[in-house]
Amino acid sequence: MTRQSLVWVGTALLAAILVLETTAWAGTKVSYGVYIDTTSRYAQGALGTVRNSTDGLQEIQCGVWAYLGGGSYATCYARDASGNQGSCFTSAANLVPMAAAISGDSLMSFEWDASGNCTEIGATNGSEHAPKQP
Amino acid sequence: MKLSGWLLPLALGAGVFVGLAFGRGQRSAPAAAPPRVPLVAAVDMTALRRAIAEECRPAATSSPAAAPTPAAPPTATATATATAEPTADQDAADAEARDLVERAVAAGHWSANEATALRRLLAHVTRDQRDEVLHTLLPEINSGRVRVDTGLVPPF
């Protein structure tokens, strides 16, 4: 094998490595816009995806409120691209911290009963969730 | 030079092929991959909802304090708050909060001003009074009879 041939083979190997590296860097990306099931009273959405949506309607959030006199509660609200709404509140000691645990890029969900009580608040922080854009 | 004329595309082609094949092999690891929720636009939404609920639930129930609310014994503070008679100031704030919510329900609209006012009033009512006010407002929102339009202000 000539010196020139070795150069070409080396170039080919470098190209192969670049392709391999590019492929390995590609992580899973999943988008979760606001989804609301008003029948089963369930709402979910990834905060980054919702923030980055372009319809101007989608919204999902939870808030936690505490008062100096004692007591705290959490409220959650979601609206999908069709204008469906879901909301709940809770003072349950195991649910209020969950509302506070939701981070800026979380996939969050909540469920509620007929009276508007939260029956579940969930938060998943995963690499596949989109970050918020400005 | 003639040799390099055909060797270059052959070598590059082989290199790219090997790279793609090896890269595909790295991506496919189904045994180690966690359950994957498919893209929203491409799947049945009911299945997606259940999958996400399962993904979220362990985080909500993994701690010992995650027992169902009805089974949890009330704390001394909660019991005292629930059984204490409301003061005159609390009753006044409660009346104002109820009036605020009733007007919003009648109008079918929940604005930023109302949300801000309610949050301030809820700081001055008892837990039972707060629960009753929110039990009036939230089902109306969930049914679609009251539209939330609070803009930059949190709705509650």
CSV table of C-alpha atoms in Angstrom, one decimal:
chain,number,residue,atom,x,y,z
A,1,MET,CA,0.0,0.0,0.0
A,2,THR,CA,1.4,3.3,-1.0
A,3,ARG,CA,1.8,6.3,1.3
A,4,GLN,CA,-1.0,8.1,-0.6
A,5,SER,CA,-3.3,5.2,-0.2
A,6,LEU,CA,-2.7,5.2,3.5
A,7,VAL,CA,-3.7,8.8,3.6
A,8,TRP,CA,-7.0,8.1,1.9
A,9,VAL,CA,-7.8,5.2,4.2
A,10,GLY,CA,-7.0,7.4,7.2
A,11,THR,CA,-9.3,10.0,5.8
A,12,ALA,CA,-12.1,7.5,5.4
A,13,LEU,CA,-11.7,6.3,8.9
A,14,LEU,CA,-11.9,9.8,10.2
A,15,ALA,CA,-15.1,10.4,8.3
A,16,ALA,CA,-16.5,7.2,9.8
A,17,ILE,CA,-15.6,8.3,13.3
A,18,LEU,CA,-17.3,11.7,12.7
A,19,VAL,CA,-20.5,10.0,11.5
A,20,LEU,CA,-20.4,7.7,14.5
A,21,GLU,CA,-19.9,10.5,17.0
A,22,THR,CA,-22.6,12.6,15.5
A,23,THR,CA,-25.1,9.7,15.8
A,24,ALA,CA,-24.1,8.9,19.3
A,25,TRP,CA,-24.7,12.5,20.4
A,26,ALA,CA,-28.3,12.6,19.3
A,27,GLY,CA,-30.4,12.1,22.4
A,28,THR,CA,-34.1,11.4,22.6
A,29,LYS,CA,-36.2,14.5,22.4
A,30,VAL,CA,-40.0,14.3,23.1
A,31,SER,CA,-42.5,17.1,23.1
A,32,TYR,CA,-45.4,17.2,25.5
A,33,GLY,CA,-47.9,20.0,24.8
A,34,VAL,CA,-50.8,20.4,27.2
A,35,TYR,CA,-53.1,17.4,27.2
A,36,ILE,CA,-56.3,17.6,29.2
A,37,ASP,CA,-58.8,14.7,29.6
A,38,THR,CA,-61.9,16.4,31.1
A,39,THR,CA,-63.7,13.1,31.5
A,40,SER,CA,-61.1,11.5,33.7
A,41,ARG,CA,-60.0,14.9,35.0
A,42,TYR,CA,-56.3,14.7,34.1
A,43,ALA,CA,-53.8,17.2,32.7
A,44,GLN,CA,-50.2,17.0,31.6
A,45,GLY,CA,-47.6,18.9,29.8
A,46,ALA,CA,-43.9,19.6,29.7
A,47,LEU,CA,-43.2,23.2,30.8
A,48,GLY,CA,-40.6,23.8,28.1
A,49,THR,CA,-42.8,22.5,25.3
A,50,VAL,CA,-45.7,24.5,26.5
A,51,ARG,CA,-43.7,27.6,26.8
A,52,ASN,CA,-42.3,27.2,23.3
A,53,SER,CA,-45.7,26.5,21.7
A,54,THR,CA,-46.9,29.1,19.3
A,55,ASP,CA,-50.7,28.9,19.7
A,56,GLY,CA,-50.8,31.5,22.6
A,57,LEU,CA,-53.3,29.4,24.5
A,58,GLN,CA,-51.4,26.5,26.1
A,59,GLU,CA,-50.5,26.9,29.8
A,60,ILE,CA,-49.7,24.6,32.7
A,61,GLN,CA,-48.5,25.5,36.1
A,62,CYS,CA,-48.7,24.8,39.8
A,63,GLY,CA,-48.3,27.3,42.6
A,64,VAL,CA,-47.6,26.8,46.3
A,65,TRP,CA,-48.9,29.3,48.9
A,66,ALA,CA,-48.0,29.4,52.6
A,67,TYR,CA,-49.1,31.9,55.2
A,68,LEU,CA,-47.4,33.1,58.3
A,69,GLY,CA,-50.3,32.1,60.4
A,70,GLY,CA,-49.9,28.5,59.4
A,71,GLY,CA,-51.1,26.3,56.6
A,72,SER,CA,-50.1,26.0,53.0
A,73,TYR,CA,-51.8,24.8,49.8
A,74,ALA,CA,-51.1,24.2,46.2
A,75,THR,CA,-53.0,25.1,43.1
A,76,CYS,CA,-52.6,23.8,39.6
A,77,TYR,CA,-54.0,25.0,36.3
A,78,ALA,CA,-53.8,23.9,32.7
A,79,ARG,CA,-55.3,25.0,29.4
A,80,ASP,CA,-54.8,23.2,26.2
A,81,ALA,CA,-54.6,24.5,22.6
A,82,SER,CA,-58.4,24.0,22.3
A,83,GLY,CA,-59.2,26.0,25.3
A,84,ASN,CA,-60.1,23.1,27.6
A,85,GLN,CA,-59.2,23.9,31.2
A,86,GLY,CA,-58.3,21.8,34.3
A,87,SER,CA,-57.5,23.0,37.8
A,88,CYS,CA,-57.2,21.8,41.3
A,89,PHE,CA,-56.0,22.7,44.8
A,90,THR,CA,-54.8,20.8,47.8
A,91,SER,CA,-53.6,21.1,51.3
A,92,ALA,CA,-52.4,17.5,51.5
A,93,ALA,CA,-49.0,17.3,53.1
A,94,ASN,CA,-47.8,14.8,50.5
A,95,LEU,CA,-49.0,16.7,47.5
A,96,VAL,CA,-48.0,20.3,48.3
A,97,PRO,CA,-44.2,19.4,48.1
A,98,MET,CA,-44.8,17.8,44.8
A,99,ALA,CA,-46.2,21.0,43.3
A,100,ALA,CA,-43.1,22.8,44.7
A,101,ALA,CA,-40.8,20.1,43.1
A,102,ILE,CA,-41.8,21.0,39.6
A,103,SER,CA,-38.9,22.6,37.8
A,104,GLY,CA,-38.6,24.7,34.7
A,105,ASP,CA,-38.2,21.8,32.3
A,106,SER,CA,-40.4,19.3,34.1
A,107,LEU,CA,-43.0,17.1,32.5
A,108,MET,CA,-45.8,17.6,35.0
A,109,SER,CA,-49.3,16.2,35.5
A,110,PHE,CA,-52.2,16.5,37.9
A,111,GLU,CA,-55.5,14.9,38.4
A,112,TRP,CA,-58.6,16.3,40.2
A,113,ASP,CA,-62.0,15.2,41.5
A,114,ALA,CA,-65.4,16.7,40.9
A,115,SER,CA,-64.9,19.2,43.7
A,116,GLY,CA,-61.6,20.5,42.4
A,117,ASN,CA,-59.3,18.7,44.9
A,118,CYS,CA,-56.0,17.5,43.5
A,119,THR,CA,-55.8,13.7,43.7
A,120,GLU,CA,-52.4,13.5,42.1
A,121,ILE,CA,-49.5,15.8,41.2
A,122,GLY,CA,-46.5,14.4,39.3
A,123,ALA,CA,-43.3,15.8,38.1
A,124,THR,CA,-40.7,14.1,35.9
A,125,ASN,CA,-37.3,15.7,35.1
A,126,GLY,CA,-35.9,14.0,32.1
A,127,SER,CA,-33.3,14.8,29.5
A,128,GLU,CA,-35.8,14.3,26.7
A,129,HIS,CA,-37.9,17.3,27.8
A,130,ALA,CA,-37.3,20.5,25.9
A,131,PRO,CA,-35.9,23.5,27.8
A,132,LYS,CA,-37.7,26.8,27.7
A,133,GLN,CA,-36.7,29.2,25.0
A,134,PRO,CA,-36.7,33.0,25.6
B,1,MET,CA,-3.1,9.3,-9.1
B,2,LYS,CA,-5.3,6.9,-11.0
B,3,LEU,CA,-5.4,4.6,-8.0
B,4,SER,CA,-6.5,7.4,-5.7
B,5,GLY,CA,-9.1,8.5,-8.2
B,6,TRP,CA,-11.3,5.4,-7.4
B,7,LEU,CA,-9.9,4.6,-4.0
B,8,LEU,CA,-11.1,7.9,-2.5
B,9,PRO,CA,-14.9,7.4,-3.0
B,10,LEU,CA,-14.6,3.7,-2.2
B,11,ALA,CA,-12.8,4.4,1.1
B,12,LEU,CA,-15.1,7.2,2.0
B,13,GLY,CA,-18.2,5.1,1.2
B,14,ALA,CA,-16.9,2.2,3.2
B,15,GLY,CA,-16.0,4.5,6.1
B,16,VAL,CA,-19.5,6.1,6.1
B,17,PHE,CA,-21.1,2.7,5.9
B,18,VAL,CA,-19.1,1.4,8.8
B,19,GLY,CA,-19.9,4.5,10.8
B,20,LEU,CA,-23.6,4.3,10.2
B,21,ALA,CA,-23.8,0.6,10.9
B,22,PHE,CA,-21.8,1.0,14.1
B,23,GLY,CA,-23.8,4.1,15.2
B,24,ARG,CA,-27.1,2.3,14.6
B,25,GLY,CA,-25.8,-0.6,16.7
B,26,GLN,CA,-25.1,1.8,19.6
B,27,ARG,CA,-28.5,3.4,19.4
B,28,SER,CA,-30.4,0.2,19.5
B,29,ALA,CA,-30.3,-1.1,23.1
B,30,PRO,CA,-33.9,-2.1,23.8
B,31,ALA,CA,-33.1,-4.2,26.8
B,32,ALA,CA,-31.6,-1.2,28.6
B,33,ALA,CA,-33.9,1.5,27.4
B,34,PRO,CA,-36.6,2.7,29.7
B,35,PRO,CA,-40.3,2.5,28.6
B,36,ARG,CA,-40.6,5.1,25.9
B,37,VAL,CA,-43.7,7.3,25.5
B,38,PRO,CA,-44.3,7.9,21.9
B,39,LEU,CA,-44.7,11.4,20.4
B,40,VAL,CA,-48.0,13.0,21.2
B,41,ALA,CA,-48.9,13.6,17.6
B,42,ALA,CA,-48.4,10.0,16.5
B,43,VAL,CA,-50.1,7.9,19.2
B,44,ASP,CA,-53.4,7.3,20.9
B,45,MET,CA,-53.7,9.9,23.5
B,46,THR,CA,-55.3,7.6,26.1
B,47,ALA,CA,-52.3,5.3,26.0
B,48,LEU,CA,-50.0,8.3,26.3
B,49,ARG,CA,-51.9,9.6,29.2
B,50,ARG,CA,-51.6,6.3,31.1
B,51,ALA,CA,-48.0,5.9,30.3
B,52,ILE,CA,-47.1,9.4,31.6
B,53,ALA,CA,-49.3,8.9,34.7
B,54,GLU,CA,-47.3,5.7,35.5
B,55,GLU,CA,-44.1,7.6,34.9
B,56,CYS,CA,-45.1,10.4,37.3
B,57,ARG,CA,-46.7,8.3,40.0
B,58,PRO,CA,-43.6,6.6,41.4
B,59,ALA,CA,-42.2,10.0,42.2
B,60,ALA,CA,-45.4,11.0,44.0
B,61,THR,CA,-45.6,7.8,46.0
B,62,SER,CA,-42.0,6.8,46.6
B,63,SER,CA,-41.7,8.4,50.0
B,64,PRO,CA,-43.3,7.0,53.2
B,65,ALA,CA,-45.2,10.3,53.6
B,66,ALA,CA,-47.0,9.6,50.3
B,67,ALA,CA,-49.9,7.6,51.8
B,68,PRO,CA,-53.4,8.5,50.6
B,69,THR,CA,-54.6,11.7,52.1
B,70,PRO,CA,-57.7,10.3,53.8
B,71,ALA,CA,-55.6,7.7,55.7
B,72,ALA,CA,-53.2,10.3,57.0
B,73,PRO,CA,-53.9,11.3,60.6
B,74,PRO,CA,-54.6,15.0,61.0
B,75,THR,CA,-51.9,17.0,62.6
B,76,ALA,CA,-52.5,19.0,65.7
B,77,THR,CA,-52.2,22.2,63.7
B,78,ALA,CA,-54.7,21.1,61.0
B,79,THR,CA,-57.1,19.9,63.7
B,80,ALA,CA,-56.9,23.2,65.5
B,81,THR,CA,-57.3,25.2,62.3
B,82,ALA,CA,-60.3,23.1,61.2
B,83,THR,CA,-62.1,23.3,64.6
B,84,ALA,CA,-61.3,26.9,65.5
B,85,GLU,CA,-64.2,29.3,65.2
B,86,PRO,CA,-63.5,32.0,62.6
B,87,THR,CA,-62.9,35.4,63.8
B,88,ALA,CA,-64.8,38.4,62.7
B,89,ASP,CA,-62.0,39.4,60.4
B,90,GLN,CA,-61.9,35.9,58.9
B,91,ASP,CA,-65.7,36.0,58.3
B,92,ALA,CA,-65.4,39.4,56.6
B,93,ALA,CA,-62.6,38.1,54.3
B,94,ASP,CA,-64.6,35.0,53.6
B,95,ALA,CA,-67.7,37.0,52.7
B,96,GLU,CA,-65.7,39.1,50.3
B,97,ALA,CA,-64.0,36.1,48.7
B,98,ARG,CA,-67.4,34.4,48.2
B,99,ASP,CA,-68.8,37.5,46.7
B,100,LEU,CA,-65.8,37.8,44.4
B,101,VAL,CA,-66.2,34.2,43.2
B,102,GLU,CA,-70.0,34.4,42.8
B,103,ARG,CA,-69.6,37.5,40.6
B,104,ALA,CA,-66.9,35.8,38.5
B,105,VAL,CA,-69.1,32.7,38.1
B,106,ALA,CA,-72.0,34.8,37.0
B,107,ALA,CA,-69.8,36.6,34.5
B,108,GLY,CA,-68.2,33.4,33.3
B,109,HIS,CA,-64.8,35.1,33.5
B,110,TRP,CA,-61.8,35.0,35.9
B,111,SER,CA,-59.5,38.0,35.5
B,112,ALA,CA,-56.1,38.9,36.8
B,113,ASN,CA,-57.6,41.5,39.2
B,114,GLU,CA,-59.9,38.8,40.6
B,115,ALA,CA,-57.1,36.3,41.0
B,116,THR,CA,-54.9,38.8,42.8
B,117,ALA,CA,-57.8,39.9,45.1
B,118,LEU,CA,-58.7,36.3,45.9
B,119,ARG,CA,-55.2,35.3,46.8
B,120,ARG,CA,-55.0,38.2,49.3
B,121,LEU,CA,-58.3,37.4,50.8
B,122,LEU,CA,-57.4,33.7,51.2
B,123,ALA,CA,-54.5,34.7,53.4
B,124,HIS,CA,-57.1,35.9,56.0
B,125,VAL,CA,-59.6,33.1,56.0
B,126,THR,CA,-59.7,29.7,57.8
B,127,ARG,CA,-58.7,26.6,56.0
B,128,ASP,CA,-62.4,25.5,55.8
B,129,GLN,CA,-63.4,28.8,54.4
B,130,ARG,CA,-60.6,28.7,51.8
B,131,ASP,CA,-61.6,25.2,50.8
B,132,GLU,CA,-65.2,26.2,50.4
B,133,VAL,CA,-64.4,29.2,48.2
B,134,LEU,CA,-62.1,27.1,45.9
B,135,HIS,CA,-64.6,24.3,45.8
B,136,THR,CA,-67.0,26.8,44.4
B,137,LEU,CA,-64.6,28.4,41.8
B,138,LEU,CA,-62.6,25.5,40.5
B,139,PRO,CA,-65.4,23.2,39.4
B,140,GLU,CA,-66.8,26.1,37.4
B,141,ILE,CA,-63.5,26.5,35.7
B,142,ASN,CA,-63.1,22.8,35.0
B,143,SER,CA,-66.5,22.6,33.4
B,144,GLY,CA,-65.6,25.5,31.1
B,145,ARG,CA,-68.4,27.8,32.5
B,146,VAL,CA,-65.7,30.2,33.7
B,147,ARG,CA,-62.9,31.1,31.4
B,148,VAL,CA,-59.5,32.0,33.0
B,149,ASP,CA,-57.9,35.0,31.5
B,150,THR,CA,-55.4,36.2,34.1
B,151,GLY,CA,-52.6,36.9,31.7
B,152,LEU,CA,-49.3,37.2,33.5
B,153,VAL,CA,-50.9,36.6,36.9
B,154,PRO,CA,-51.2,33.1,38.3
B,155,PRO,CA,-54.9,32.1,38.1
B,156,PHE,CA,-55.2,31.3,41.8
